[in-house]
Short mmCIF file of C-alpha atoms in Angstrom, two decimals:
data_model
loop_
_atom_site.label_atom_id
_atom_site.label_comp_id
_atom_site.label_asym_id
_atom_site.label_seq_id
_atom_site.Cartn_x
_atom_site.Cartn_y
_atom_site.Cartn_z
CA MET T 197 -65.03 -165.66 30.74
CA SER T 198 -61.85 -164.29 29.69
CA LYS T 199 -61.10 -160.48 29.06
CA MET T 200 -60.64 -161.53 25.54
CA THR T 201 -64.00 -162.89 25.00
CA ARG T 202 -65.67 -160.28 26.51
CA TYR T 203 -63.80 -157.35 24.42
CA VAL T 204 -64.89 -159.37 21.44
CA GLY T 205 -68.54 -159.49 22.69
CA TRP T 206 -68.64 -155.85 23.27
CA ARG T 207 -67.17 -154.80 20.12
CA ILE T 208 -69.62 -157.20 18.03
CA MET T 209 -72.60 -155.68 20.23
CA LEU T 210 -71.27 -152.07 19.25
CA MET T 211 -71.19 -153.17 15.56
CA ILE T 212 -75.23 -153.18 15.50
CA PRO T 213 -76.08 -149.40 16.40
CA THR T 214 -72.68 -148.39 14.20
CA LEU T 215 -74.08 -150.23 11.24
CA PHE T 216 -77.66 -149.49 11.82
CA GLY T 217 -76.44 -145.63 11.98
CA ILE T 218 -74.52 -145.72 8.80
CA MET T 219 -77.14 -147.38 6.88
CA LEU T 220 -79.99 -144.93 8.17
CA LEU T 221 -78.03 -141.60 7.40
CA ASN T 222 -77.22 -143.27 3.80
CA PHE T 223 -80.78 -144.15 3.53
CA ALA T 224 -82.00 -140.25 4.28
CA LEU T 225 -79.47 -138.97 2.04
CA THR T 226 -80.96 -140.85 -0.82
CA GLN T 227 -84.51 -139.68 0.14
CA MET T 228 -83.38 -136.12 -0.29
CA ALA T 229 -81.51 -136.79 -3.43
CA PRO T 230 -83.02 -135.75 -6.80
CA GLY T 231 -83.75 -138.53 -9.02
CA GLY T 232 -84.71 -142.27 -8.55
CA PRO T 233 -85.58 -145.38 -10.27
CA ILE T 234 -89.27 -144.50 -10.84
CA GLU T 235 -88.36 -141.15 -12.59
CA GLN T 236 -85.73 -143.09 -14.96
CA LEU T 237 -88.56 -145.32 -16.01
CA ILE T 238 -91.16 -142.68 -16.16
CA ALA T 239 -88.61 -140.56 -18.52
CA GLU T 240 -88.51 -143.87 -20.80
CA ALA T 241 -92.02 -144.33 -20.59
CA ALA T 242 -92.69 -140.76 -21.54
CA GLY T 243 -91.04 -141.50 -24.99
CA SER T 244 -91.87 -144.84 -25.51
CA ASN T 245 -93.80 -147.42 -23.69
CA ASN T 246 -91.92 -150.54 -25.42
CA GLY T 247 -90.86 -153.16 -22.48
CA ILE T 248 -92.00 -150.58 -19.65
CA MET T 249 -94.99 -152.58 -19.18
CA SER T 250 -93.32 -156.03 -18.69
CA ARG T 251 -91.40 -154.33 -15.92
CA VAL T 252 -94.29 -153.48 -13.85
CA GLY T 253 -96.09 -157.03 -13.70
CA ASP T 254 -97.35 -159.59 -16.02
CA GLU T 255 -100.99 -159.04 -14.76
CA GLY T 256 -101.76 -156.59 -17.79
CA ASP T 257 -104.26 -154.94 -15.66
CA VAL T 258 -102.60 -151.52 -16.02
CA ASP T 259 -103.75 -149.08 -18.78
CA THR T 260 -101.15 -147.90 -21.30
CA PRO T 261 -99.60 -144.55 -20.01
CA SER T 262 -101.79 -142.15 -21.44
CA PHE T 263 -101.51 -138.36 -21.69
CA GLY T 264 -103.96 -136.98 -19.37
CA GLU T 265 -103.86 -134.98 -15.86
CA SER T 266 -101.80 -136.52 -13.13
CA GLN T 267 -101.14 -135.70 -9.49
CA SER T 268 -98.12 -137.32 -9.20
CA PHE T 269 -95.26 -135.52 -7.67
CA TYR T 270 -92.59 -137.28 -9.73
CA ARG T 271 -90.96 -134.98 -12.18
CA GLY T 272 -91.92 -135.66 -15.74
CA ALA T 273 -94.98 -137.93 -15.04
CA ASP T 274 -97.88 -135.23 -15.70
CA GLN T 275 -98.59 -137.10 -18.84
CA LEU T 276 -98.92 -140.53 -17.59
CA ASP T 277 -101.77 -142.24 -15.96
CA PRO T 278 -101.97 -142.54 -12.36
CA ALA T 279 -102.24 -146.05 -12.14
CA PHE T 280 -99.30 -146.93 -14.38
CA ILE T 281 -97.29 -144.62 -11.39
CA ALA T 282 -98.71 -146.52 -8.70
CA GLU T 283 -97.99 -149.91 -10.18
CA LEU T 284 -94.12 -148.80 -10.69
CA GLU T 285 -94.30 -147.82 -7.02
CA LYS T 286 -95.86 -151.00 -5.58
CA GLU T 287 -93.17 -152.74 -7.84
CA PHE T 288 -90.45 -150.93 -6.29
CA GLY T 289 -91.59 -150.63 -2.96
CA PHE T 290 -92.01 -147.13 -3.01
CA ASP T 291 -95.69 -147.24 -1.87
CA LYS T 292 -95.10 -147.49 1.39
CA PRO T 293 -93.58 -144.61 3.99
CA PRO T 294 -89.72 -144.50 4.16
CA ALA T 295 -89.62 -145.42 7.81
CA GLU T 296 -91.53 -148.53 7.10
CA ARG T 297 -89.38 -149.06 3.75
CA PHE T 298 -85.98 -148.92 5.98
CA ILE T 299 -87.32 -151.03 8.77
CA ASN T 300 -88.39 -153.65 6.29
CA MET T 301 -84.90 -153.25 4.46
CA MET T 302 -82.86 -153.59 7.60
CA TRP T 303 -84.82 -156.89 8.92
CA ARG T 304 -83.93 -158.54 5.40
CA TYR T 305 -80.33 -157.37 5.51
CA LEU T 306 -80.09 -159.00 8.88
CA ARG T 307 -80.91 -162.25 7.43
CA PHE T 308 -78.59 -161.31 4.43
CA ASP T 309 -81.66 -160.91 2.00
CA PHE T 310 -80.55 -158.44 -0.42
CA GLY T 311 -83.20 -158.60 -2.69
CA GLU T 312 -83.12 -158.05 -6.41
CA SER T 313 -81.53 -155.68 -8.60
CA PHE T 314 -84.10 -152.92 -9.97
CA PHE T 315 -82.39 -153.00 -13.65
CA ARG T 316 -80.35 -156.15 -13.83
CA GLY T 317 -82.32 -158.55 -13.81
CA GLY T 318 -80.77 -160.88 -10.89
CA ASP T 319 -80.46 -160.91 -7.10
CA VAL T 320 -78.23 -158.93 -5.36
CA ILE T 321 -75.93 -161.57 -3.53
CA SER T 322 -75.27 -163.21 -7.01
CA LEU T 323 -74.22 -160.02 -8.52
CA THR T 324 -72.23 -159.36 -5.69
CA VAL T 325 -70.42 -162.66 -5.44
CA GLU T 326 -69.48 -162.54 -9.08
CA ARG T 327 -68.10 -159.31 -8.92
CA LEU T 328 -66.34 -159.49 -5.34
CA PRO T 329 -63.50 -161.66 -6.40
CA VAL T 330 -62.36 -158.85 -8.74
CA SER T 331 -62.05 -156.29 -6.06
CA ILE T 332 -60.79 -158.55 -3.70
CA THR T 333 -57.58 -159.68 -5.58
CA LEU T 334 -56.83 -156.19 -6.69
CA GLY T 335 -57.22 -154.74 -3.15
CA LEU T 336 -54.90 -157.79 -1.74
CA TRP T 337 -52.37 -157.47 -4.22
CA ALA T 338 -51.86 -153.59 -3.84
CA THR T 339 -51.93 -153.98 -0.17
CA LEU T 340 -49.40 -156.61 -0.08
CA ILE T 341 -47.25 -154.63 -2.46
CA ALA T 342 -47.97 -151.64 -0.65
CA TYR T 343 -46.64 -153.00 2.71
CA TRP T 344 -43.57 -154.91 0.71
CA VAL T 345 -42.26 -151.51 -0.33
CA SER T 346 -43.15 -149.28 2.57
CA ILE T 347 -41.72 -151.34 5.62
CA PRO T 348 -38.38 -151.65 4.23
CA LEU T 349 -38.46 -147.86 2.47
CA GLY T 350 -39.69 -146.67 6.09
CA ILE T 351 -36.87 -148.70 7.93
CA ALA T 352 -34.41 -147.68 5.75
CA LYS T 353 -35.31 -143.86 6.05
CA ALA T 354 -35.51 -144.20 9.87
CA VAL T 355 -32.00 -145.32 9.79
CA ARG T 356 -30.68 -142.67 7.53
CA ASP T 357 -32.88 -140.27 9.00
CA GLY T 358 -31.57 -136.64 7.86
CA SER T 359 -29.54 -138.32 4.99
CA PRO T 360 -29.47 -137.17 1.32
CA PHE T 361 -31.46 -140.31 0.66
CA ASP T 362 -34.19 -139.54 3.29
CA PHE T 363 -34.54 -136.00 1.91
CA TRP T 364 -35.21 -137.39 -1.85
CA THR T 365 -37.17 -140.37 -1.15
CA SER T 366 -39.41 -137.98 1.21
CA GLY T 367 -40.14 -135.61 -1.70
CA VAL T 368 -40.92 -138.53 -4.29
CA ILE T 369 -43.23 -140.03 -1.70
CA PHE T 370 -45.01 -136.95 -0.88
CA VAL T 371 -45.64 -136.25 -4.41
CA GLY T 372 -46.74 -139.63 -5.04
CA TYR T 373 -48.87 -139.15 -1.78
CA ALA T 374 -50.50 -135.49 -3.15
CA ILE T 375 -51.61 -137.21 -6.54
CA PRO T 376 -54.76 -139.08 -6.59
CA SER T 377 -54.83 -142.57 -7.58
CA PHE T 378 -57.36 -141.99 -10.51
CA VAL T 379 -54.89 -139.38 -11.75
CA ILE T 380 -51.82 -141.63 -11.36
CA ALA T 381 -53.96 -144.25 -13.35
CA ILE T 382 -54.65 -141.99 -16.18
CA LEU T 383 -51.25 -140.72 -16.48
CA LEU T 384 -50.15 -144.49 -16.68
CA ILE T 385 -52.37 -145.01 -19.33
CA LEU T 386 -51.27 -142.01 -21.13
CA ILE T 387 -47.43 -143.54 -20.94
CA PHE T 388 -47.80 -146.88 -21.13
CA SER T 389 -50.81 -147.79 -22.94
CA SER T 390 -51.84 -145.17 -25.39
CA GLY T 391 -49.51 -145.75 -28.08
CA THR T 392 -48.04 -141.95 -27.68
CA PHE T 393 -45.01 -143.01 -25.54
CA PHE T 394 -45.37 -146.63 -25.07
CA ASP T 395 -47.82 -149.23 -26.09
CA TRP T 396 -47.22 -152.07 -23.43
CA PHE T 397 -50.08 -152.87 -21.53
CA PRO T 398 -53.75 -152.96 -22.35
CA LEU T 399 -56.27 -150.46 -21.62
CA ARG T 400 -59.21 -152.73 -20.25
CA GLY T 401 -60.10 -156.22 -18.94
CA LEU T 402 -58.55 -158.36 -16.30
CA VAL T 403 -57.64 -161.17 -19.03
CA GLY T 404 -57.39 -161.47 -22.66
CA GLU T 405 -60.07 -162.60 -24.93
CA GLY T 406 -60.38 -166.14 -25.03
CA TRP T 407 -58.23 -166.76 -22.07
CA ARG T 408 -59.92 -169.91 -20.66
CA ASP T 409 -58.63 -171.99 -23.62
CA TRP T 410 -54.95 -171.04 -22.95
CA PRO T 411 -52.45 -172.95 -21.25
CA LEU T 412 -52.21 -172.05 -17.25
CA HIS T 413 -48.95 -170.21 -17.45
CA GLU T 414 -50.45 -168.01 -20.39
CA GLN T 415 -53.16 -167.39 -18.22
CA ILE T 416 -51.59 -166.32 -15.39
CA GLY T 417 -49.56 -163.85 -17.72
CA SER T 418 -52.55 -162.57 -19.11
CA TYR T 419 -53.63 -161.76 -15.64
CA ILE T 420 -50.44 -160.03 -14.55
CA TRP T 421 -50.05 -158.34 -18.01
CA HIS T 422 -53.62 -156.62 -17.30
CA THR T 423 -53.56 -155.99 -13.61
CA THR T 424 -50.06 -154.43 -13.83
CA LEU T 425 -50.93 -150.64 -14.25
CA PRO T 426 -54.28 -150.70 -12.12
CA VAL T 427 -52.33 -152.02 -9.23
CA LEU T 428 -49.41 -149.94 -9.67
CA ALA T 429 -51.76 -147.00 -9.67
CA MET T 430 -53.28 -147.90 -6.34
CA VAL T 431 -50.20 -148.92 -4.80
CA LEU T 432 -48.72 -145.58 -5.53
CA GLY T 433 -51.48 -143.91 -4.17
CA SER T 434 -51.35 -145.86 -0.96
CA PHE T 435 -47.78 -146.31 0.09
CA ALA T 436 -46.62 -142.92 0.82
CA PHE T 437 -48.38 -143.17 4.33
CA LEU T 438 -47.23 -146.55 5.32
CA THR T 439 -43.62 -145.60 4.54
CA MET T 440 -43.70 -142.57 6.76
CA LEU T 441 -45.49 -144.25 9.27
CA THR T 442 -43.27 -146.77 9.31
CA LYS T 443 -40.24 -144.49 9.61
CA ASN T 444 -41.88 -142.23 12.53
CA SER T 445 -42.64 -145.30 14.28
CA PHE T 446 -39.16 -146.71 14.21
CA LEU T 447 -37.45 -143.15 14.88
CA ASP T 448 -39.87 -143.00 18.11
CA GLN T 449 -39.06 -146.59 19.27
CA LEU T 450 -34.94 -145.61 18.37
CA SER T 451 -34.99 -142.96 20.79
CA GLN T 452 -36.20 -145.17 23.98
CA HIS T 453 -33.81 -145.94 26.64
CA TYR T 454 -33.96 -149.77 25.77
CA VAL T 455 -32.38 -149.30 22.83
CA LEU T 456 -29.70 -147.10 24.37
CA THR T 457 -29.22 -149.91 27.12
CA ALA T 458 -28.93 -152.59 23.95
CA ARG T 459 -26.34 -151.00 22.34
CA ALA T 460 -24.33 -150.26 25.54
CA LYS T 461 -24.50 -153.91 25.90
CA GLY T 462 -22.59 -154.44 22.63
CA LEU T 463 -25.58 -155.78 20.55
CA THR T 464 -24.88 -155.03 16.74
CA GLU T 465 -27.28 -152.54 15.15
CA LYS T 466 -29.07 -155.04 12.86
CA LYS T 467 -29.69 -157.20 16.29
CA VAL T 468 -30.95 -153.85 18.32
CA LEU T 469 -33.36 -152.94 15.33
CA TYR T 470 -34.59 -156.41 14.71
CA GLY T 471 -34.16 -158.07 17.59
CA HIS T 472 -35.85 -155.20 19.90
CA VAL T 473 -37.19 -152.35 18.06
CA PHE T 474 -38.91 -154.10 15.07
CA ARG T 475 -41.77 -155.98 17.24
CA ASN T 476 -42.69 -152.37 19.09
CA ALA T 477 -42.72 -150.22 16.31
CA MET T 478 -44.43 -152.57 13.94
CA LEU T 479 -47.43 -152.16 15.99
CA ILE T 480 -49.09 -148.93 14.80
CA VAL T 481 -47.90 -150.11 11.28
CA ILE T 482 -50.11 -153.47 11.70
CA ALA T 483 -52.90 -151.57 13.44
CA GLY T 484 -53.11 -149.67 10.25
CA LEU T 485 -53.32 -152.97 7.77
CA PRO T 486 -57.40 -152.90 7.88
CA GLY T 487 -57.69 -149.48 7.06
CA THR T 488 -55.14 -149.53 4.30
CA LEU T 489 -57.06 -152.67 3.03
CA ILE T 490 -60.68 -151.11 3.57
CA GLY T 491 -59.18 -147.97 1.82
CA ILE T 492 -57.56 -149.53 -1.25
CA LEU T 493 -60.49 -152.04 -1.24
CA PHE T 494 -63.48 -149.94 -1.22
CA THR T 495 -62.32 -146.27 -2.45
CA GLY T 496 -59.22 -146.51 -4.35
CA VAL T 497 -60.30 -149.34 -6.19
CA LEU T 498 -63.41 -147.56 -7.25
CA MET T 499 -62.09 -145.22 -9.79
CA ILE T 500 -59.47 -147.66 -10.98
CA GLU T 501 -62.24 -150.19 -11.50
CA VAL T 502 -64.01 -147.43 -13.66
CA ILE T 503 -60.85 -146.32 -15.74
CA PHE T 504 -59.65 -149.73 -16.58
CA SER T 505 -63.06 -151.21 -17.15
CA LEU T 506 -62.51 -153.81 -14.47
CA ASP T 507 -65.69 -155.53 -13.91
CA GLY T 508 -65.39 -155.63 -9.86
CA LEU T 509 -67.46 -154.67 -7.03
CA GLY T 510 -66.55 -151.12 -7.43
CA LEU T 511 -67.39 -150.76 -10.72
CA LEU T 512 -70.82 -152.43 -10.07
CA ALA T 513 -71.54 -149.99 -7.15
CA PHE T 514 -70.63 -147.17 -9.24
CA GLU T 515 -73.01 -147.92 -12.01
CA ALA T 516 -75.52 -148.82 -9.62
CA ALA T 517 -75.62 -145.50 -7.95
CA LEU T 518 -75.94 -143.50 -11.17
CA ALA T 519 -79.19 -145.74 -12.12
CA ARG T 520 -80.40 -145.43 -8.37
CA ASP T 521 -80.60 -149.23 -8.36
CA TYR T 522 -81.07 -148.81 -4.76
CA PRO T 523 -80.93 -152.88 -3.93
CA ILE T 524 -77.08 -152.79 -5.14
CA VAL T 525 -76.46 -149.61 -3.88
CA PHE T 526 -77.50 -150.43 -0.23
CA GLY T 527 -76.48 -154.34 -0.10
CA ALA T 528 -72.93 -153.02 -1.17
CA LEU T 529 -72.89 -150.65 1.49
CA TYR T 530 -74.47 -153.10 4.14
CA LEU T 531 -71.66 -155.80 3.23
CA THR T 532 -68.61 -153.36 2.88
CA THR T 533 -69.39 -151.57 6.32
CA LEU T 534 -69.91 -154.82 7.76
CA LEU T 535 -66.70 -156.17 6.64
CA GLY T 536 -64.83 -152.89 7.71
CA LEU T 537 -66.23 -153.43 11.21
CA PHE T 538 -64.99 -156.99 11.26
CA LEU T 539 -61.48 -156.02 9.84
CA ARG T 540 -61.03 -153.31 12.74
CA LEU T 541 -61.66 -155.83 15.31
CA ILE T 542 -59.12 -158.30 14.00
CA SER T 543 -56.61 -155.33 13.99
CA ASP T 544 -57.08 -154.94 17.70
CA LEU T 545 -56.90 -158.78 18.36
CA VAL T 546 -53.56 -158.64 16.27
CA TYR T 547 -52.28 -156.01 18.75
CA THR T 548 -51.93 -158.93 21.30
CA MET T 549 -50.35 -161.32 18.95
CA VAL T 550 -47.74 -158.71 18.28
CA ASP T 551 -47.09 -157.56 21.69
CA PRO T 552 -49.03 -160.01 24.57
CA ARG T 553 -48.45 -157.09 27.17
CA ILE T 554 -51.64 -155.24 25.85
CA ASP T 555 -54.55 -155.60 28.35
CA PHE T 556 -58.35 -155.60 26.76
CA GLU T 557 -59.55 -154.15 29.78
CA SER T 558 -57.75 -150.96 28.98
CA LEU T 559 -59.28 -151.35 25.42
CA HIS T 560 -63.04 -151.45 26.67
CA VAL T 561 -63.65 -148.07 26.89
#
């Protein structure tokens, strides 16, 4: 068995307790958080029972909520029939102890069975698959553009370290880094979509209405037009770190002895920079790619989707969290955590593609 195979196997085995711990922590937090799906239905039932009884089953053996005495610990349930509350608990699975519910949930999740949404009337997998392409495309575009801008800019800053160009670009970069992406999104909307200054871009959506009937080039143009501001907001909030990381990595390599030796041999500065320095300096930048993608895909894109009303996974998870739709919340958490762990494993494997001198035994700590 090769060193790489052993390392990959060890990392995959390590994913199991990591994933379990993250899910357990979040499950415990939801148990302590106020409110829940049952409380929401109770609040609706207390005002009007229209449509509530159909939510708790078709047997018809549960009495209409009555305004009698109840010993339920749910807030607002004092005037509802205990049998009605018990049926709600059974429907949502809250009739079992928390430990049993968590074990059952994890057993289903290991088989990628995420159950049904509490309030959306569909299974979690279908809802996730439907929304995931939107988030992935936004995240990939933002990541690619961020790297496309950051790497050349970081190299230029390293070569011109201490110059006016380095000074002024650093000022712009740090201002962009200090402003959260959702604030940048709001500013972009005020400037380019509100009509106060300009009215160049749409306020919401990924494409225009009726786009399916348009020619292909118009569909592509509509998609670019609608996603320009969301992607720009995500890029401006993420490329500062990548730029400074690239610059500092190149500065560190430019001070190494092998660079002085290459220059002493009469190699051109371009040959030294891209023939010798680039490979070593890009190691740490490449290692940051999965983290950047995860940050953009599952953090930065969340508020962007909310602000621009983009029907992606981030918006779905946000709405599910507000509604306490736990199957969607935990299903999305499970999938994104698993994806993040695999992306971090891939980043380690990419190290060897960039620099074959890396020994997997040294990574197996």
